[in-house]
PDB file of C-alpha atoms in Angstrom:
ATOM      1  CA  UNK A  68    -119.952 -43.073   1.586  1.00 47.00           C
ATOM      2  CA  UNK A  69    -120.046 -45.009   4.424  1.00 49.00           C
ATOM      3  CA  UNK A  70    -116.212 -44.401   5.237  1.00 48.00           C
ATOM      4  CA  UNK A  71    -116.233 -40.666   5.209  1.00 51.00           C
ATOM      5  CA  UNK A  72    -119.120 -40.849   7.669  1.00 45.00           C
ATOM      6  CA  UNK A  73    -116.495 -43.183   9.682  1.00 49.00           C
ATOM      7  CA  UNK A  74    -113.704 -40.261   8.859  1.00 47.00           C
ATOM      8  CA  UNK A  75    -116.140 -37.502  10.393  1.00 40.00           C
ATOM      9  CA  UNK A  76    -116.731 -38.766  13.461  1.00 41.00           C
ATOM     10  CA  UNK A  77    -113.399 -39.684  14.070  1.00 46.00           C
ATOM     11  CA  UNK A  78    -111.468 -36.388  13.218  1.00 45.00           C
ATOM     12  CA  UNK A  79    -114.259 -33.906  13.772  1.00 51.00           C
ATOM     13  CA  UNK A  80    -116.918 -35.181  16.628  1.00 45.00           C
ATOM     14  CA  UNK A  81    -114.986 -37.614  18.673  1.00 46.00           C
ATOM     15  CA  UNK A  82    -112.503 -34.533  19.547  1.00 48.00           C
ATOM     16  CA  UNK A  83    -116.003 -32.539  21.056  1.00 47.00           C
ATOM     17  CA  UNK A  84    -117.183 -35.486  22.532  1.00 43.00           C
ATOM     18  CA  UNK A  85    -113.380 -35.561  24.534  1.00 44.00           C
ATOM     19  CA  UNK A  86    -113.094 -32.201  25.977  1.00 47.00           C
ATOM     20  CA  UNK A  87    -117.276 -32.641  26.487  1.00 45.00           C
ATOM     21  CA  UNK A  88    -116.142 -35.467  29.015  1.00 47.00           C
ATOM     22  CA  UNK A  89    -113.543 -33.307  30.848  1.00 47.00           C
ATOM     23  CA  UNK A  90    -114.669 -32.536  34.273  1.00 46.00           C
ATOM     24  CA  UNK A  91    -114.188 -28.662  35.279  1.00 54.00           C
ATOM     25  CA  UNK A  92    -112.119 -29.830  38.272  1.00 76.00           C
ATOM     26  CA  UNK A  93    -109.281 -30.775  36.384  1.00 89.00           C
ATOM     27  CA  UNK A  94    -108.412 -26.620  35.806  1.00 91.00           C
ATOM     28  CA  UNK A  95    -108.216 -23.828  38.021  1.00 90.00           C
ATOM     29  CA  UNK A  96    -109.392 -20.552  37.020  1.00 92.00           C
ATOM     30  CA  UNK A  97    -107.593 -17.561  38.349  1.00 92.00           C
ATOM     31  CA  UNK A  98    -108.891 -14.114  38.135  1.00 94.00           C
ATOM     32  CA  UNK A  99    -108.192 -10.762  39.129  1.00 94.00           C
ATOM     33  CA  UNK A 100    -107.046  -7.003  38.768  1.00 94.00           C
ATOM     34  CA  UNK A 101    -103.738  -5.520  38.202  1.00 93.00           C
ATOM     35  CA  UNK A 102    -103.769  -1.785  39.834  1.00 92.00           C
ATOM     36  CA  UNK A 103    -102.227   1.031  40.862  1.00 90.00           C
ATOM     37  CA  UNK A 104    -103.499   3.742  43.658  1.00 86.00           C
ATOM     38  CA  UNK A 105    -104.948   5.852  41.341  1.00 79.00           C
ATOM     39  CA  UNK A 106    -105.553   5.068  37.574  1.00 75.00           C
ATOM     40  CA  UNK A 107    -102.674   6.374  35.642  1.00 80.00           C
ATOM     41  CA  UNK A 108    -101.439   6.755  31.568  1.00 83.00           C
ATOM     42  CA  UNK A 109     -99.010   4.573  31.055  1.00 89.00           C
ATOM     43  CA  UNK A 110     -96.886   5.559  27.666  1.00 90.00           C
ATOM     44  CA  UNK A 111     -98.287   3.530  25.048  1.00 89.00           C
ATOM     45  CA  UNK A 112     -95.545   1.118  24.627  1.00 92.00           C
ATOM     46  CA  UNK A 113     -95.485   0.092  27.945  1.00 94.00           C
ATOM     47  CA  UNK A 114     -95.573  -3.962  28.739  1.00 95.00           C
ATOM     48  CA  UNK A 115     -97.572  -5.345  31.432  1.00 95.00           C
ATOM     49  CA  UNK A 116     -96.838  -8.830  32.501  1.00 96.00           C
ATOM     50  CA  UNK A 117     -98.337 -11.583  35.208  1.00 95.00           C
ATOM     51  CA  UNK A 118     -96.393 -14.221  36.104  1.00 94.00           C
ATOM     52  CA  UNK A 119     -98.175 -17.205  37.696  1.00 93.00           C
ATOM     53  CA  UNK A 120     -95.058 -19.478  39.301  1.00 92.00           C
ATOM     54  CA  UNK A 121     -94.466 -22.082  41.602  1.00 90.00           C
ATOM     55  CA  UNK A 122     -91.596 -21.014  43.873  1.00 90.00           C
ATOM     56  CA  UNK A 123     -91.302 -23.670  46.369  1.00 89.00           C
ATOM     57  CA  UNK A 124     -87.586 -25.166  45.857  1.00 88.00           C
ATOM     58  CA  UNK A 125     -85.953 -21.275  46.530  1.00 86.00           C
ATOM     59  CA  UNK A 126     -82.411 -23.173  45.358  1.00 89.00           C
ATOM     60  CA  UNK A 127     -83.738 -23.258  41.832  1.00 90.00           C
ATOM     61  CA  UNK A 128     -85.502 -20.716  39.666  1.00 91.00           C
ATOM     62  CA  UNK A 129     -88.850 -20.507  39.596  1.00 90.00           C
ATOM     63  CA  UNK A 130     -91.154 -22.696  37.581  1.00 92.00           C
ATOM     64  CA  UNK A 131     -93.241 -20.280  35.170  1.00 93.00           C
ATOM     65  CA  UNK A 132     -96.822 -21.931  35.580  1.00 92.00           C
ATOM     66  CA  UNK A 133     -98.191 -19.407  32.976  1.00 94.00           C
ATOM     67  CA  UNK A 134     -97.616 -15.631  32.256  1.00 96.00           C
ATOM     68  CA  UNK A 135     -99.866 -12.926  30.196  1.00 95.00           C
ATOM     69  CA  UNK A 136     -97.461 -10.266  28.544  1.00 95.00           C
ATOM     70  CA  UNK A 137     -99.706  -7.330  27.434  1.00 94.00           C
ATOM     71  CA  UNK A 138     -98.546  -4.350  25.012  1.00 92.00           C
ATOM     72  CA  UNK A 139    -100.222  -0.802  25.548  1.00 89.00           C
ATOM     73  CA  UNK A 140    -101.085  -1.370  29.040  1.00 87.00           C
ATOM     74  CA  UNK A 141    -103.200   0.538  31.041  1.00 87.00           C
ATOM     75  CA  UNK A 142    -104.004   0.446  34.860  1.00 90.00           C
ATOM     76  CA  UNK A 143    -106.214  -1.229  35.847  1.00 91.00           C
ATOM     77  CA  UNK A 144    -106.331  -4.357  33.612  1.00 92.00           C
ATOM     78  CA  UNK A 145    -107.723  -7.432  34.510  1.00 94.00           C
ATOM     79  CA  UNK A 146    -105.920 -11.075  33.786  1.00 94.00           C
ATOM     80  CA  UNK A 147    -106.990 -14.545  33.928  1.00 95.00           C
ATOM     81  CA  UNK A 148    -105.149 -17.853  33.997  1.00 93.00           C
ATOM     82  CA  UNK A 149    -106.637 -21.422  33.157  1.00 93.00           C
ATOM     83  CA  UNK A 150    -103.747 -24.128  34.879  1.00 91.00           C
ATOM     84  CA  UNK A 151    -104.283 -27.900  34.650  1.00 92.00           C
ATOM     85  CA  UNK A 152    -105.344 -28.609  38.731  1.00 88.00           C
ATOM     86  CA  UNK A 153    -102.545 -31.103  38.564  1.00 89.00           C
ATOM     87  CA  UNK A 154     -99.617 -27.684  38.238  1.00 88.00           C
ATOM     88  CA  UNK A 155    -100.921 -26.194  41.286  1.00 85.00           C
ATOM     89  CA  UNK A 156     -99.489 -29.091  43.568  1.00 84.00           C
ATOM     90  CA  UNK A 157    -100.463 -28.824  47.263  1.00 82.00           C
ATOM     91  CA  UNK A 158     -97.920 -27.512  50.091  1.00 82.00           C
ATOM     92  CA  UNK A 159     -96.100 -25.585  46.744  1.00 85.00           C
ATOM     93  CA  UNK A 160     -95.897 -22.006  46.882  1.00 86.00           C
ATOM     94  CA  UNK A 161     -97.702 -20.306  43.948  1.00 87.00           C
ATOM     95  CA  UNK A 162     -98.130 -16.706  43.868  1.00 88.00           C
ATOM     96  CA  UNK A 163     -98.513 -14.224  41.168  1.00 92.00           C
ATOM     97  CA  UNK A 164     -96.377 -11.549  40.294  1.00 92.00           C
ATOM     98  CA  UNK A 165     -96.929  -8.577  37.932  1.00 95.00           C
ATOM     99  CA  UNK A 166     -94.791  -5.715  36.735  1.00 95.00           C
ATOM    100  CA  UNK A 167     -94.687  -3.054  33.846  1.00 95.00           C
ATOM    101  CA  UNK A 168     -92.020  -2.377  31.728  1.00 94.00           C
ATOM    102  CA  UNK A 169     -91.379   0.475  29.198  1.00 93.00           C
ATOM    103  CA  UNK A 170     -88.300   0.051  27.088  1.00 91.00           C
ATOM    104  CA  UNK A 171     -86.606  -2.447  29.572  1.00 89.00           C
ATOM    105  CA  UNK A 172     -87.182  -0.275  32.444  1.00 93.00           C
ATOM    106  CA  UNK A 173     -89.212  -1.040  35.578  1.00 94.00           C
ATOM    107  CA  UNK A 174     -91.629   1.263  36.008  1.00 93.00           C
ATOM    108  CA  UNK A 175     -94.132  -0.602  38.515  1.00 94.00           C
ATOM    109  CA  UNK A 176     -94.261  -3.798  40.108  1.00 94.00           C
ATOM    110  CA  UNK A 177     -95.931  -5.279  43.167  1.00 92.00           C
ATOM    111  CA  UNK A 178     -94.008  -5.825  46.104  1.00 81.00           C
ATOM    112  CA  UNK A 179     -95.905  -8.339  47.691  1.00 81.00           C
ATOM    113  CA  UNK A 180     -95.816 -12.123  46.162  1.00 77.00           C
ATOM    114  CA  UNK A 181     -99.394 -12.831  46.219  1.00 79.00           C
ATOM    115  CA  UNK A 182    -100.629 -16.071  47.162  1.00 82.00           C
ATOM    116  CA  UNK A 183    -102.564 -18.636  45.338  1.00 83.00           C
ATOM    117  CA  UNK A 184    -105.508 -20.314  46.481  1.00 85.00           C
ATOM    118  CA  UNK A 185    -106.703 -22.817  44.310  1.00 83.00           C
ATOM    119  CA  UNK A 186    -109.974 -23.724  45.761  1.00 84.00           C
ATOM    120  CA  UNK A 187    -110.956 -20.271  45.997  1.00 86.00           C
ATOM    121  CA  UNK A 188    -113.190 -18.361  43.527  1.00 86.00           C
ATOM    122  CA  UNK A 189    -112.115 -14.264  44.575  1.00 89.00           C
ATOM    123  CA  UNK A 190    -110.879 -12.702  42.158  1.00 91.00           C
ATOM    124  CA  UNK A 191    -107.156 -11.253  43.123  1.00 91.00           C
ATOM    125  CA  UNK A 192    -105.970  -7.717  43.483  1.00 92.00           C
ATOM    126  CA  UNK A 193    -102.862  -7.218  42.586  1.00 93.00           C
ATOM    127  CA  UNK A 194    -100.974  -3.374  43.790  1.00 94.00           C
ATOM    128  CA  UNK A 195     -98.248  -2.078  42.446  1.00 94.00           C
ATOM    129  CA  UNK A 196     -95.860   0.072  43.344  1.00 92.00           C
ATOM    130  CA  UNK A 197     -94.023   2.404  41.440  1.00 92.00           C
ATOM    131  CA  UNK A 198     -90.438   1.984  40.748  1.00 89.00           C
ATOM    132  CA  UNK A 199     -89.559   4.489  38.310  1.00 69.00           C
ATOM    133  CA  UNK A 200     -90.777   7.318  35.805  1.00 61.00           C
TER     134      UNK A 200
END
């Protein structure tokens, strides 16, 4: 009896008791709104995505820190990313970019790379533009 008790805590409490000692500093939260001018319909089997990346060495591609694809999109549509602190390196550019797709065409993207704070608590706004029909 006495070992199961042992096996309990070890494979189901001691895992809580981990993530219960992980300090909120160690992740950055990043919120905001992906727009356009005035809401729109997108057709339904449009794509948004937001790409989080670090583009700091411009003689490589860009590092992907995280990225939200989203079928069925609709304008506006809020996102949210939680990175490790320890991605989001200081004096690195990280900015977010977000476009929508339907059937591998552009349709709208932002035209701006926006950047990201990582001690800040604002949730972003994020404009697009529109590219094509």
């Amino acid at each position: 009896m006495m070992l199961s008790l042992k096996k309990v805590f070890i494979f189901i409490v001691s895992p809580f008791l981990l993530m219960a000692c992980a300090t909120p500093d160690e992740y950055v939260v990043i919120d905001g709104i992906v727009s356009y001018q005035a809401p729109v319909r997108l057709p339904d089997a449009a794509v948004l995505t937001v790409k989080l990346k670090d583009i700091t060495d411009r003689s490589q591609p860009a590092v992907i820190l995280d990225e939200l694809n989203r079928e069925n999109a609709t304008l506006p549509a809020r996102f949210s990313f939680t990175v490790p602190r320890e991605e989001l390196v200081e004096g690195h550019m990280d900015i977010i970019r977000a476009y929508v797709k339907y059937k591998d065409k552009l349709m709208f993207m932002n035209i701006n790379a926006i950047k990201i704070d990582p001690y800040s608590n604002e949730p972003l706004l994020i404009m697009l533009e529109k590219v094509s029909e």
